[in-house]
mmCIF file of N, CA and C in Angstrom:
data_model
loop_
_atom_site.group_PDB
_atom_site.id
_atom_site.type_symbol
_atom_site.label_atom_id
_atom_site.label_comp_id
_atom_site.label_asym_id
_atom_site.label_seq_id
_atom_site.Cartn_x
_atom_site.Cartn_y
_atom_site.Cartn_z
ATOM 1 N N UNK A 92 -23.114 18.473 -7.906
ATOM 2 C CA UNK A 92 -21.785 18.832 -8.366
ATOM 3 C C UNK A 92 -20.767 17.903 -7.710
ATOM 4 N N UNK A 93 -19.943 17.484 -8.336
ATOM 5 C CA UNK A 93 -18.879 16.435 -7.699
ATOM 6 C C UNK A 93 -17.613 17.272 -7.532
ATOM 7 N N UNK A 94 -17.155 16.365 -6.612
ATOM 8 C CA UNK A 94 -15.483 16.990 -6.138
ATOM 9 C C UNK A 94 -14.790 17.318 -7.094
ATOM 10 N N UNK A 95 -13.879 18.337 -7.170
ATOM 11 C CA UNK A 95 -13.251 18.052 -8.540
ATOM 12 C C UNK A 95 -11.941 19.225 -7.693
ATOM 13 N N UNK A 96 -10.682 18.436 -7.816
ATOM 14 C CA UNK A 96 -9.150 18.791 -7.219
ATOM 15 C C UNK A 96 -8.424 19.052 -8.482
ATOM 16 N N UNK A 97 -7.485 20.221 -8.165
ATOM 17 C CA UNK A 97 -6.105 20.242 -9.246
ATOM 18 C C UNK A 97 -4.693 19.795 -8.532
ATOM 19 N N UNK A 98 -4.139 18.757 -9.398
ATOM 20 C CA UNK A 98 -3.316 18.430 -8.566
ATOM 21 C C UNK A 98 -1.741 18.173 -9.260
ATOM 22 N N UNK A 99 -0.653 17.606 -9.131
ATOM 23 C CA UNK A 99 0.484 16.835 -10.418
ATOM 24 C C UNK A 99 0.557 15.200 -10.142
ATOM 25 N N UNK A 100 1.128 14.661 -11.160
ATOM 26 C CA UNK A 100 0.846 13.307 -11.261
ATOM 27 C C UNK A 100 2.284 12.992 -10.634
ATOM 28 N N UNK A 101 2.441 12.262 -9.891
ATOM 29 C CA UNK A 101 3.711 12.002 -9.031
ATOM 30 C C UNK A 101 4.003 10.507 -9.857
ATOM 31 N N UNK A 102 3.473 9.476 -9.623
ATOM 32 C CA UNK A 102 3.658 8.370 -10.134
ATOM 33 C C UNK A 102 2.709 7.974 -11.122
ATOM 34 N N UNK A 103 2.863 7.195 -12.626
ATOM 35 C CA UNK A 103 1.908 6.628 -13.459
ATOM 36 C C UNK A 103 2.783 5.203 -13.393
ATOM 37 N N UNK A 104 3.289 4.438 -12.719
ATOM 38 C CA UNK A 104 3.764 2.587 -12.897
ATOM 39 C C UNK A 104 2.517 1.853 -12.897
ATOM 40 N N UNK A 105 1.556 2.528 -11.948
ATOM 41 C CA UNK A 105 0.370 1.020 -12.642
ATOM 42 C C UNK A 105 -0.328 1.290 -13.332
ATOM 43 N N UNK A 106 -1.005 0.163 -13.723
ATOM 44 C CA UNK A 106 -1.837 -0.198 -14.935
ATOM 45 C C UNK A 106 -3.171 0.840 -14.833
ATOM 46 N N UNK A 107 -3.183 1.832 -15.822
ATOM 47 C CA UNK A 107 -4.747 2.745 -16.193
ATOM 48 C C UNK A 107 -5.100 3.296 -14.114
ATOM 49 N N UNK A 108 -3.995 3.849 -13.747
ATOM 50 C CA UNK A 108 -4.060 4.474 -12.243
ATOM 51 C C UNK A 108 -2.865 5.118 -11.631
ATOM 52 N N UNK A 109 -2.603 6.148 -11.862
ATOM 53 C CA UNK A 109 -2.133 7.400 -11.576
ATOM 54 C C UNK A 109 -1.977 8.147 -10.115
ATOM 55 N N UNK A 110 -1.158 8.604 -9.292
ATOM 56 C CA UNK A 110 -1.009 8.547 -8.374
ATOM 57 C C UNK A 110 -0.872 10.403 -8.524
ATOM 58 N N UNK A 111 -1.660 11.309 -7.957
ATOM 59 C CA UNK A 111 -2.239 12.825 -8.132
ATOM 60 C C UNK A 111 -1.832 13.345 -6.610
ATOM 61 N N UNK A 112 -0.649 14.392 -6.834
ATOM 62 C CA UNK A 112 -0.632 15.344 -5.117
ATOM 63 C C UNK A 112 -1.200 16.392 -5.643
ATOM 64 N N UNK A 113 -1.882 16.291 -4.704
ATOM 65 C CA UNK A 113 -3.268 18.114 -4.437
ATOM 66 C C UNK A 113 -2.714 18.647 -3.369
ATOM 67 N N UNK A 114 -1.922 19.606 -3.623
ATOM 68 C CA UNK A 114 -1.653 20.755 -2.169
ATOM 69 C C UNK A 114 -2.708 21.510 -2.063
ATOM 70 N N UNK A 115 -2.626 21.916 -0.956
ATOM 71 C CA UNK A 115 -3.712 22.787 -0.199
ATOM 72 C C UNK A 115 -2.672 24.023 0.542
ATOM 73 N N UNK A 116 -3.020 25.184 1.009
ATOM 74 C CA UNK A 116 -2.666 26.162 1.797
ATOM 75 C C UNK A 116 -3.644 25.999 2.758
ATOM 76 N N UNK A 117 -3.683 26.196 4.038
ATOM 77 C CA UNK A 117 -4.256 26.731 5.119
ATOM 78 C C UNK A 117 -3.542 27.294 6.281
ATOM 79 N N UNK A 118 -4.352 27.968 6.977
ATOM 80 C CA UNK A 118 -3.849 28.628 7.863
ATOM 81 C C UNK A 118 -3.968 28.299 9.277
ATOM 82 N N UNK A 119 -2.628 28.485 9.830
ATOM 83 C CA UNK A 119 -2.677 27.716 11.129
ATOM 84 C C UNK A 119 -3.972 28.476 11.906
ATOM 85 N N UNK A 120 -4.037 28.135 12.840
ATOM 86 C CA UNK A 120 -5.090 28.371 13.837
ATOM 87 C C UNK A 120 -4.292 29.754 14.952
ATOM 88 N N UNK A 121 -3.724 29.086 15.548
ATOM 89 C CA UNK A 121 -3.077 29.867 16.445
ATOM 90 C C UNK A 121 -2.124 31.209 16.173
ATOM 91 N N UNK A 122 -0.980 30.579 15.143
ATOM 92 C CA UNK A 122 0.228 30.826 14.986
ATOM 93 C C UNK A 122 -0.488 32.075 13.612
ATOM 94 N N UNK A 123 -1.505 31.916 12.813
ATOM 95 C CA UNK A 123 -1.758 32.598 11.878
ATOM 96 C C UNK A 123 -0.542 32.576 10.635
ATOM 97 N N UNK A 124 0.162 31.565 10.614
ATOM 98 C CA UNK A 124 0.739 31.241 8.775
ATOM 99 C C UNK A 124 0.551 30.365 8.392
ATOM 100 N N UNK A 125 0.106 30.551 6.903
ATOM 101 C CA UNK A 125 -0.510 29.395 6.049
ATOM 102 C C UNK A 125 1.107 28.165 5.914
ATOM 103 N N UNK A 126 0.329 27.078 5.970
ATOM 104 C CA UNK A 126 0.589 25.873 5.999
ATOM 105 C C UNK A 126 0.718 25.201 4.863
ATOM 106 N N UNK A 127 1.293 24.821 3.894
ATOM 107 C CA UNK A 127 1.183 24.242 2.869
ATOM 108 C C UNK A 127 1.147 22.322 2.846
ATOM 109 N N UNK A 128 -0.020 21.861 2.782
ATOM 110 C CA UNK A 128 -0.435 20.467 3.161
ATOM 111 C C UNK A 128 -0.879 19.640 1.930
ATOM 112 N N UNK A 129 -0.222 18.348 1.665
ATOM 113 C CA UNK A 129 -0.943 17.816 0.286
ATOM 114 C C UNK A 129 -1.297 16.452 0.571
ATOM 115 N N UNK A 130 -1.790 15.617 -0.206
ATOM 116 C CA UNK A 130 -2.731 14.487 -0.144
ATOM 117 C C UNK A 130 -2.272 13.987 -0.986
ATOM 118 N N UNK A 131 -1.788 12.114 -1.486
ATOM 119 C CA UNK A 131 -1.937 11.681 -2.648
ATOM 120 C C UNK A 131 -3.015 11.242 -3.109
ATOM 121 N N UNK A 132 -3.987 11.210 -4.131
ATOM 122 C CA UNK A 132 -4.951 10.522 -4.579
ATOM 123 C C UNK A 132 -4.295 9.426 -5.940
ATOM 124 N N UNK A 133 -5.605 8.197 -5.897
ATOM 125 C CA UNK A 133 -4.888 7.149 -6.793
ATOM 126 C C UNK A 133 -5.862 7.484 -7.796
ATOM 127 N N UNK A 134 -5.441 7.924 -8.510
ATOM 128 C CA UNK A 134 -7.027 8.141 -9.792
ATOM 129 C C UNK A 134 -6.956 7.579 -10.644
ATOM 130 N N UNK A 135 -7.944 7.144 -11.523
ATOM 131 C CA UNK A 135 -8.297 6.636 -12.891
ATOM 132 C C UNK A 135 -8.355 6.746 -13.975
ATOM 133 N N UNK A 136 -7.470 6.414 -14.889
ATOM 134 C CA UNK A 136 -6.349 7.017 -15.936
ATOM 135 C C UNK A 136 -7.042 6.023 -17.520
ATOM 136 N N UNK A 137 -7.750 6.139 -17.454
ATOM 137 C CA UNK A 137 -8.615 4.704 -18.523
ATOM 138 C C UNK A 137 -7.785 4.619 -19.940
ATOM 139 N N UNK A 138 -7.494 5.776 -20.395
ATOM 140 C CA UNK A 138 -6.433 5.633 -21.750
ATOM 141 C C UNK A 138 -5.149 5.841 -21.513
ATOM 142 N N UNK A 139 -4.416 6.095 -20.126
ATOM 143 C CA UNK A 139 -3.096 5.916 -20.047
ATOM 144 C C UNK A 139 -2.217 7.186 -20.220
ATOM 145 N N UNK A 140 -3.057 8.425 -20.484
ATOM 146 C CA UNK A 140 -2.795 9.269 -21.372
ATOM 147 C C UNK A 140 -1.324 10.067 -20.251
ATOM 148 N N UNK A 141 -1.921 10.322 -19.333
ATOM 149 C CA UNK A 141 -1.159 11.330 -18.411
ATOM 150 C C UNK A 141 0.142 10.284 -18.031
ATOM 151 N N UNK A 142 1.316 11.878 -17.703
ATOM 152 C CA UNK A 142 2.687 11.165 -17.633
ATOM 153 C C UNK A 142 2.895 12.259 -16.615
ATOM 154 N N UNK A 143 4.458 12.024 -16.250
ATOM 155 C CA UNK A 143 4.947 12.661 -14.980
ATOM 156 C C UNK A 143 4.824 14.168 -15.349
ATOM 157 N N UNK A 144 4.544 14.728 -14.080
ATOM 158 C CA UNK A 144 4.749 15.930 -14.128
ATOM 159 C C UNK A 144 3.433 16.911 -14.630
ATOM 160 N N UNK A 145 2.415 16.432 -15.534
ATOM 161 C CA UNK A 145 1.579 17.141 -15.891
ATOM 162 C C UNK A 145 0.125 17.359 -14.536
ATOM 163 N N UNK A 146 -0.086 18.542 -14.942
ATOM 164 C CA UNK A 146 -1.459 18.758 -13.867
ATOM 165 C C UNK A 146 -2.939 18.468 -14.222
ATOM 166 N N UNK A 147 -3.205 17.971 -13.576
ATOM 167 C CA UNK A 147 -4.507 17.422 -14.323
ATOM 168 C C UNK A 147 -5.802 17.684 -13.276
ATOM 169 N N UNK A 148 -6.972 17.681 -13.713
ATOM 170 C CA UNK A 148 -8.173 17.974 -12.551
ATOM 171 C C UNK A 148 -8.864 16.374 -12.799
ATOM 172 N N UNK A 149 -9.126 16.697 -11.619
ATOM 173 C CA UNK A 149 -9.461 15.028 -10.963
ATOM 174 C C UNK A 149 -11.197 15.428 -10.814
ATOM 175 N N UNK A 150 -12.129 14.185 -10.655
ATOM 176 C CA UNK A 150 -13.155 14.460 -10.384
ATOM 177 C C UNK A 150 -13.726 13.121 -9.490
ATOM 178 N N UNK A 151 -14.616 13.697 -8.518
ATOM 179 C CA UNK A 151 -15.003 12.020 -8.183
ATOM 180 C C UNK A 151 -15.840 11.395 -8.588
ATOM 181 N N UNK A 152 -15.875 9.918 -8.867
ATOM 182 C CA UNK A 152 -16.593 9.034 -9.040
ATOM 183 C C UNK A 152 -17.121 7.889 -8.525
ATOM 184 N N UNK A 153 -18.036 6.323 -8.766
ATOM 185 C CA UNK A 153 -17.754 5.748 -8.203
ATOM 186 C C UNK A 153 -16.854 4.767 -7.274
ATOM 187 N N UNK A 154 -16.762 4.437 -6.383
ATOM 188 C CA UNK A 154 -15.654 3.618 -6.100
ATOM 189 C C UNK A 154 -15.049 2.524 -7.013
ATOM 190 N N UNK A 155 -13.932 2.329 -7.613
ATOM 191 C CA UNK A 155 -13.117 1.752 -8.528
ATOM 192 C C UNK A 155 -12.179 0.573 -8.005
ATOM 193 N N UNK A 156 -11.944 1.037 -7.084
ATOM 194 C CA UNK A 156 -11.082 0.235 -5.712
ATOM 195 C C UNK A 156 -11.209 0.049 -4.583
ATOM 196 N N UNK A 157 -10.363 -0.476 -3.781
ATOM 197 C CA UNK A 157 -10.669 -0.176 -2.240
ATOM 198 C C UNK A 157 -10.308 1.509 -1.929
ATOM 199 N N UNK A 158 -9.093 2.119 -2.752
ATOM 200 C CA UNK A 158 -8.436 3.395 -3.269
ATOM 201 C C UNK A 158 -8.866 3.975 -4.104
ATOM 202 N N UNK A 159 -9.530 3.668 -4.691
ATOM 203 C CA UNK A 159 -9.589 4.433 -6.336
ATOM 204 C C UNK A 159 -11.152 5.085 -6.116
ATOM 205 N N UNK A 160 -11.137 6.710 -5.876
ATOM 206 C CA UNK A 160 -12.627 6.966 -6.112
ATOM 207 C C UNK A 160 -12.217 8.242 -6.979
ATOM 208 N N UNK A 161 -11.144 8.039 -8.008
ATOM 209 C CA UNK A 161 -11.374 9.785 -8.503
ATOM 210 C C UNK A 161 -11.107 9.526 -9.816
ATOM 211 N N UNK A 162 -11.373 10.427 -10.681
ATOM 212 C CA UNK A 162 -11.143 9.697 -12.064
ATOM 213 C C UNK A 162 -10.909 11.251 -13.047
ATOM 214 N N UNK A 163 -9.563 11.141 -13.939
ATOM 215 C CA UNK A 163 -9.013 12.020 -14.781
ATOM 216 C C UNK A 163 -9.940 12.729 -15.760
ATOM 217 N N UNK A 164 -10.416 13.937 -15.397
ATOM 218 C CA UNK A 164 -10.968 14.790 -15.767
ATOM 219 C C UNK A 164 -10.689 15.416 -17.254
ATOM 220 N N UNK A 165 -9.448 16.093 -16.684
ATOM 221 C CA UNK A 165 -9.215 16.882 -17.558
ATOM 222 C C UNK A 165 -7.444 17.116 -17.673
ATOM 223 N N UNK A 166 -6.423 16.813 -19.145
ATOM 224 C CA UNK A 166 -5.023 17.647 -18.421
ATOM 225 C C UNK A 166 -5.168 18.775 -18.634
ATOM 226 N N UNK A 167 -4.837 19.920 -17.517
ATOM 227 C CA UNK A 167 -4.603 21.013 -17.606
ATOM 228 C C UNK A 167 -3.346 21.586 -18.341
ATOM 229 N N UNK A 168 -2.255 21.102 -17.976
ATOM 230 C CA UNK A 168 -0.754 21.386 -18.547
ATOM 231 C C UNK A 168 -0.088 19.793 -18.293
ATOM 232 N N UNK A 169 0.518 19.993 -19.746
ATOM 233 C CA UNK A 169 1.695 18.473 -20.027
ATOM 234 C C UNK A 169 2.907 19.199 -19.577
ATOM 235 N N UNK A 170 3.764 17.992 -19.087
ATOM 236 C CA UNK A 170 4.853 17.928 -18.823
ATOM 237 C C UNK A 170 6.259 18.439 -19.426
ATOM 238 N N UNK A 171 5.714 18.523 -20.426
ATOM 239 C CA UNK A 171 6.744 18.933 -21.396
ATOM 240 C C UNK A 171 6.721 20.764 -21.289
ATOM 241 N N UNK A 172 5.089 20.948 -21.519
ATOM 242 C CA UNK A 172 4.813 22.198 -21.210
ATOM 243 C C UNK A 172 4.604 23.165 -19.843
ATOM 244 N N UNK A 173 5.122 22.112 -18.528
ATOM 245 C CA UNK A 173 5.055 22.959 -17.405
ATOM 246 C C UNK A 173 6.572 23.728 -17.316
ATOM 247 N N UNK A 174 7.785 22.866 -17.497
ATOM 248 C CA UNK A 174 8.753 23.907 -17.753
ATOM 249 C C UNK A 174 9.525 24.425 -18.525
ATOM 250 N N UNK A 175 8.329 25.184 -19.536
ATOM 251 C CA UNK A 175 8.442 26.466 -20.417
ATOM 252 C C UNK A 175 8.025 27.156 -19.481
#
């Protein structure tokens, strides 16, 4: 089974590679309140399709880049349709 993150597309400027924040919640250790922490991933966009704002699930693949190991799965919700 491969990795597979939900995340929003922050940047699409380069060419067929998409720039994906995946927040996470966790919980502190000590203090006991969740933490809200995110990651950018550069993923692999092969038809260009995804635009700002939509959520999409990422999956991993081979390495593509020195950056690039994740590649556009699936869109979950378009942009147009996250704020309805």
């Amino acid at each position: 089974m491969r990795q597979n993150f939900i995340g929003m597309v922050v940047s699409n400027a380069m060419q067929k590679t998409i720039k994906v924040k995946v927040t996470r919640e966790k919980v502190h250790p000590i203090v006991l309140k969740t933490m809200k922490t995110y990651k950018n991933y550069l993923v692999h966009d092969e038809k260009e399709v995804c635009k700002l704002g939509d959520v999409v699930r990422i999956e991993a693949c081979r390495p593509l880049s020195k950056h690039k190991h994740f590649a556009v799965a699936e869109i979950i919700r378009d942009s147009k349709n996250a704020s309805a």
